[in-house]
PDB file of C-alpha atoms in Angstrom:
ATOM      1  CA  MET N 459      12.174  12.047  13.551  1.00  0.00           C
ATOM      2  CA  LYS N 460      11.241  12.812   9.926  1.00  0.00           C
ATOM      3  CA  ASN N 461      12.709   9.453   8.769  1.00  0.00           C
ATOM      4  CA  ILE N 462      10.632   7.559  11.340  1.00  0.00           C
ATOM      5  CA  VAL N 463       7.440   9.358  10.254  1.00  0.00           C
ATOM      6  CA  LEU N 464       8.212   8.698   6.587  1.00  0.00           C
ATOM      7  CA  ALA N 465       8.965   5.023   7.255  1.00  0.00           C
ATOM      8  CA  ALA N 466       5.708   4.631   9.151  1.00  0.00           C
ATOM      9  CA  ALA N 467       3.784   6.441   6.407  1.00  0.00           C
ATOM     10  CA  THR N 468       5.293   4.236   3.711  1.00  0.00           C
ATOM     11  CA  SER N 469       4.417   1.065   5.529  1.00  0.00           C
ATOM     12  CA  LEU N 470       0.777   2.131   5.703  1.00  0.00           C
ATOM     13  CA  LEU N 471       0.356   2.646   1.981  1.00  0.00           C
ATOM     14  CA  PRO N 472       0.552  -0.668   0.214  1.00  0.00           C
ATOM     15  CA  VAL N 473      -2.744  -1.651  -1.322  1.00  0.00           C
ATOM     16  CA  THR N 474      -4.189  -5.059  -1.990  1.00  0.00           C
ATOM     17  CA  ALA N 475      -6.964  -6.243  -4.292  1.00  0.00           C
ATOM     18  CA  PHE N 476     -10.410  -7.103  -2.944  1.00  0.00           C
ATOM     19  CA  ALA N 477     -13.340  -8.560  -4.865  1.00  0.00           C
ATOM     20  CA  ASP N 478     -16.994  -7.530  -4.563  1.00  0.00           C
ATOM     21  CA  GLY N 479     -19.028 -10.031  -2.583  1.00  0.00           C
ATOM     22  CA  HIS N 480     -16.004 -11.694  -1.028  1.00  0.00           C
ATOM     23  CA  ASN N 481     -14.819 -11.411   2.544  1.00  0.00           C
ATOM     24  CA  GLY N 482     -11.192 -12.046   3.212  1.00  0.00           C
ATOM     25  CA  HIS N 483      -7.950 -10.960   4.705  1.00  0.00           C
ATOM     26  CA  GLY N 484      -4.206 -11.217   4.357  1.00  0.00           C
ATOM     27  CA  GLN N 485      -0.857  -9.662   5.057  1.00  0.00           C
ATOM     28  CA  GLY N 486       1.547  -7.527   3.093  1.00  0.00           C
ATOM     29  CA  PHE N 487       5.295  -7.255   3.465  1.00  0.00           C
ATOM     30  CA  SER N 488       6.831  -3.941   2.369  1.00  0.00           C
ATOM     31  CA  SER N 489      10.459  -3.026   1.613  1.00  0.00           C
ATOM     32  CA  THR N 490      11.337   0.571   0.655  1.00  0.00           C
ATOM     33  CA  VAL N 491      13.848   0.574  -2.224  1.00  0.00           C
ATOM     34  CA  SER N 492      14.221   4.319  -2.860  1.00  0.00           C
ATOM     35  CA  SER N 493      13.257   7.692  -1.448  1.00  0.00           C
ATOM     36  CA  THR N 494      13.763  11.239  -2.743  1.00  0.00           C
ATOM     37  CA  THR N 495      12.637  14.511  -1.180  1.00  0.00           C
ATOM     38  CA  ILE N 496      12.023  17.873  -2.826  1.00  0.00           C
ATOM     39  CA  GLU N 497      12.287  20.710  -0.298  1.00  0.00           C
ATOM     40  CA  GLY N 498      10.152  23.804  -0.796  1.00  0.00           C
ATOM     41  CA  LYS N 499       9.804  27.040   1.142  1.00  0.00           C
ATOM     42  CA  SER N 500       6.628  26.007   2.995  1.00  0.00           C
ATOM     43  CA  GLY N 501       6.994  22.227   2.905  1.00  0.00           C
ATOM     44  CA  SER N 502       8.385  19.168   1.170  1.00  0.00           C
ATOM     45  CA  ILE N 503       7.271  16.279  -1.003  1.00  0.00           C
ATOM     46  CA  THR N 504       8.818  12.849  -0.546  1.00  0.00           C
ATOM     47  CA  HIS N 505       8.480  10.211  -3.242  1.00  0.00           C
ATOM     48  CA  MET N 506       9.089   6.664  -2.016  1.00  0.00           C
ATOM     49  CA  ILE N 507       9.102   3.382  -3.922  1.00  0.00           C
ATOM     50  CA  SER N 508       8.619   0.012  -2.254  1.00  0.00           C
ATOM     51  CA  GLU N 509       8.590  -3.600  -3.368  1.00  0.00           C
ATOM     52  CA  ASP N 510       5.782  -5.514  -1.646  1.00  0.00           C
ATOM     53  CA  ILE N 511       4.625  -9.110  -1.318  1.00  0.00           C
ATOM     54  CA  TRP N 512       0.903  -9.652  -0.778  1.00  0.00           C
ATOM     55  CA  HIS N 513      -0.119 -12.927   0.900  1.00  0.00           C
ATOM     56  CA  TYR N 514      -3.841 -13.682   0.694  1.00  0.00           C
ATOM     57  CA  GLN N 515      -4.677 -15.849   3.704  1.00  0.00           C
ATOM     58  CA  LYS N 516      -8.235 -16.074   2.386  1.00  0.00           C
ATOM     59  CA  ALA N 517      -8.042 -15.510  -1.379  1.00  0.00           C
ATOM     60  CA  PRO N 518     -11.140 -15.194  -3.584  1.00  0.00           C
ATOM     61  CA  GLU N 519     -11.834 -18.129  -5.922  1.00  0.00           C
ATOM     62  CA  GLY N 520      -9.355 -18.186  -8.800  1.00  0.00           C
ATOM     63  CA  TRP N 521      -6.854 -15.787  -7.205  1.00  0.00           C
ATOM     64  CA  PRO N 522      -3.248 -16.718  -6.408  1.00  0.00           C
ATOM     65  CA  THR N 523      -2.337 -16.982  -2.738  1.00  0.00           C
ATOM     66  CA  ALA N 524       0.490 -14.449  -3.204  1.00  0.00           C
ATOM     67  CA  ALA N 525       1.538 -11.661  -5.583  1.00  0.00           C
ATOM     68  CA  MET N 526       4.256  -9.013  -5.819  1.00  0.00           C
ATOM     69  CA  ALA N 527       3.733  -5.268  -6.337  1.00  0.00           C
ATOM     70  CA  THR N 528       5.684  -2.067  -6.847  1.00  0.00           C
ATOM     71  CA  CYS N 529       4.232   0.908  -4.962  1.00  0.00           C
ATOM     72  CA  HIS N 530       4.898   4.631  -5.469  1.00  0.00           C
ATOM     73  CA  TYR N 531       4.047   6.960  -2.579  1.00  0.00           C
ATOM     74  CA  THR N 532       3.770  10.734  -2.334  1.00  0.00           C
ATOM     75  CA  ILE N 533       4.053  12.208   1.159  1.00  0.00           C
ATOM     76  CA  LEU N 534       3.406  15.921   1.695  1.00  0.00           C
ATOM     77  CA  MET N 535       4.952  17.551   4.770  1.00  0.00           C
ATOM     78  CA  GLU N 536       4.314  21.149   5.814  1.00  0.00           C
ATOM     79  CA  ALA N 537       7.420  22.971   7.062  1.00  0.00           C
ATOM     80  CA  GLY N 538       7.872  22.659  10.819  1.00  0.00           C
ATOM     81  CA  GLN N 539       5.426  19.750  11.182  1.00  0.00           C
ATOM     82  CA  GLN N 540       6.354  16.264  12.437  1.00  0.00           C
ATOM     83  CA  ALA N 541       3.468  14.422  10.741  1.00  0.00           C
ATOM     84  CA  PRO N 542       2.529  14.318   7.048  1.00  0.00           C
ATOM     85  CA  SER N 543      -0.441  16.394   5.906  1.00  0.00           C
ATOM     86  CA  SER N 544      -1.165  14.057   2.967  1.00  0.00           C
ATOM     87  CA  ILE N 545      -0.201  10.493   1.994  1.00  0.00           C
ATOM     88  CA  ASN N 546      -1.200   8.959  -1.352  1.00  0.00           C
ATOM     89  CA  GLY N 547      -0.027   5.941  -3.297  1.00  0.00           C
ATOM     90  CA  VAL N 548      -0.262   3.946  -6.503  1.00  0.00           C
ATOM     91  CA  CYS N 549       0.604   0.227  -6.604  1.00  0.00           C
ATOM     92  CA  GLU N 550       1.092  -1.940  -9.706  1.00  0.00           C
ATOM     93  CA  SER N 551       1.126  -5.709  -9.811  1.00  0.00           C
ATOM     94  CA  VAL N 552       1.298  -8.521 -12.352  1.00  0.00           C
ATOM     95  CA  ASP N 553       0.263 -11.693 -10.525  1.00  0.00           C
ATOM     96  CA  PRO N 554       1.657 -15.214 -11.119  1.00  0.00           C
ATOM     97  CA  ASP N 555      -1.194 -15.862 -13.625  1.00  0.00           C
ATOM     98  CA  GLY N 556      -0.094 -12.843 -15.723  1.00  0.00           C
ATOM     99  CA  ASP N 557      -3.068 -10.610 -14.816  1.00  0.00           C
ATOM    100  CA  ALA N 558      -2.170  -6.942 -14.192  1.00  0.00           C
ATOM    101  CA  SER N 559      -3.719  -4.459 -11.770  1.00  0.00           C
ATOM    102  CA  VAL N 560      -3.256  -0.859 -10.607  1.00  0.00           C
ATOM    103  CA  TRP N 561      -4.540   0.471  -7.254  1.00  0.00           C
ATOM    104  CA  LEU N 562      -4.861   3.924  -5.696  1.00  0.00           C
ATOM    105  CA  ALA N 563      -4.446   4.421  -1.944  1.00  0.00           C
ATOM    106  CA  ALA N 564      -4.958   7.166   0.626  1.00  0.00           C
ATOM    107  CA  ILE N 565      -3.982   7.233   4.289  1.00  0.00           C
ATOM    108  CA  ASP N 566      -5.952   9.113   6.907  1.00  0.00           C
ATOM    109  CA  THR N 567      -3.083  10.979   8.598  1.00  0.00           C
ATOM    110  CA  SER N 568      -5.036  11.337  11.861  1.00  0.00           C
ATOM    111  CA  THR N 569      -5.748   7.593  12.298  1.00  0.00           C
ATOM    112  CA  GLY N 570      -3.123   5.846  10.140  1.00  0.00           C
ATOM    113  CA  MET N 571      -5.852   3.738   8.500  1.00  0.00           C
ATOM    114  CA  GLY N 572      -5.607   3.268   4.753  1.00  0.00           C
ATOM    115  CA  THR N 573      -8.254   2.766   2.097  1.00  0.00           C
ATOM    116  CA  GLY N 574      -7.835   2.009  -1.563  1.00  0.00           C
ATOM    117  CA  SER N 575      -9.520   1.192  -4.822  1.00  0.00           C
ATOM    118  CA  LEU N 576      -8.723  -0.675  -8.011  1.00  0.00           C
ATOM    119  CA  THR N 577      -8.312   1.876 -10.793  1.00  0.00           C
ATOM    120  CA  SER N 578      -7.679  -0.569 -13.673  1.00  0.00           C
ATOM    121  CA  GLY N 579      -6.857  -4.187 -14.338  1.00  0.00           C
ATOM    122  CA  THR N 580      -6.766  -7.079 -16.797  1.00  0.00           C
ATOM    123  CA  GLY N 581      -8.035 -10.661 -16.549  1.00  0.00           C
ATOM    124  CA  LYS N 582      -9.549 -11.372 -13.146  1.00  0.00           C
ATOM    125  CA  TYR N 583      -9.039  -7.706 -12.126  1.00  0.00           C
ATOM    126  CA  SER N 584     -11.008  -6.131 -15.000  1.00  0.00           C
ATOM    127  CA  ASN N 585     -14.515  -4.727 -14.525  1.00  0.00           C
ATOM    128  CA  ILE N 586     -14.696  -5.263 -10.750  1.00  0.00           C
ATOM    129  CA  SER N 587     -14.883  -2.837  -7.847  1.00  0.00           C
ATOM    130  CA  LEU N 588     -12.208  -3.355  -5.228  1.00  0.00           C
ATOM    131  CA  LYS N 589     -12.155  -1.466  -1.876  1.00  0.00           C
ATOM    132  CA  PRO N 590      -9.415  -2.493   0.579  1.00  0.00           C
ATOM    133  CA  SER N 591      -8.643  -1.237   4.054  1.00  0.00           C
ATOM    134  CA  PHE N 592      -5.239  -1.749   5.617  1.00  0.00           C
ATOM    135  CA  GLN N 593      -2.936  -0.780   8.492  1.00  0.00           C
ATOM    136  CA  THR N 594       0.651  -1.488   9.549  1.00  0.00           C
ATOM    137  CA  THR N 595       0.861  -4.124  12.281  1.00  0.00           C
ATOM    138  CA  TYR N 596       4.644  -4.354  12.686  1.00  0.00           C
ATOM    139  CA  GLN N 597       7.402  -1.869  11.812  1.00  0.00           C
ATOM    140  CA  ILE N 598      10.551  -3.991  11.455  1.00  0.00           C
ATOM    141  CA  ASP N 599      12.894  -1.044  10.826  1.00  0.00           C
ATOM    142  CA  ALA N 600      12.891   2.255   8.890  1.00  0.00           C
ATOM    143  CA  THR N 601      12.410   0.524   5.504  1.00  0.00           C
ATOM    144  CA  HIS N 602      10.579  -2.761   6.245  1.00  0.00           C
ATOM    145  CA  SER N 603       7.100  -3.410   7.612  1.00  0.00           C
ATOM    146  CA  ILE N 604       4.225  -5.863   7.812  1.00  0.00           C
ATOM    147  CA  TYR N 605       0.610  -4.791   7.346  1.00  0.00           C
ATOM    148  CA  ASP N 606      -2.787  -6.450   7.528  1.00  0.00           C
ATOM    149  CA  PHE N 607      -5.544  -5.920   4.997  1.00  0.00           C
ATOM    150  CA  LYS N 608      -9.183  -6.896   4.841  1.00  0.00           C
ATOM    151  CA  TRP N 609     -12.190  -6.509   2.617  1.00  0.00           C
TER     152      TRP N 609
END
């Protein structure tokens, strides 16, 4: 059961960039490449890394229609619980134009909805406020998922 919860949590975390004043949407494709867990007396922390592809079905002017990202997730589980008590992530991406960006993400463990923000970026990602929302739409297996995002 813990692996299913962790797989679902991971698939909810990927973050995508969103520009102020633009409405849009897209899909992300996530593949977990590693996972390690540190067990404590009262709980555990799982660190997961995924490789994601972001496809912007409605990209802002000047943005590529797709980009790749590496995401690092921290999932906190209290001992004896089946659901995480905290899910947070950081995603990094260098797009096909060579512009870099770093996002932070948090998942509401009661609803499964994710929100994020751009923490830093270069080129088209510098000096803008980005606020995505996202949610898994299809869990392929324990390490692969598809998610929708909008802004």
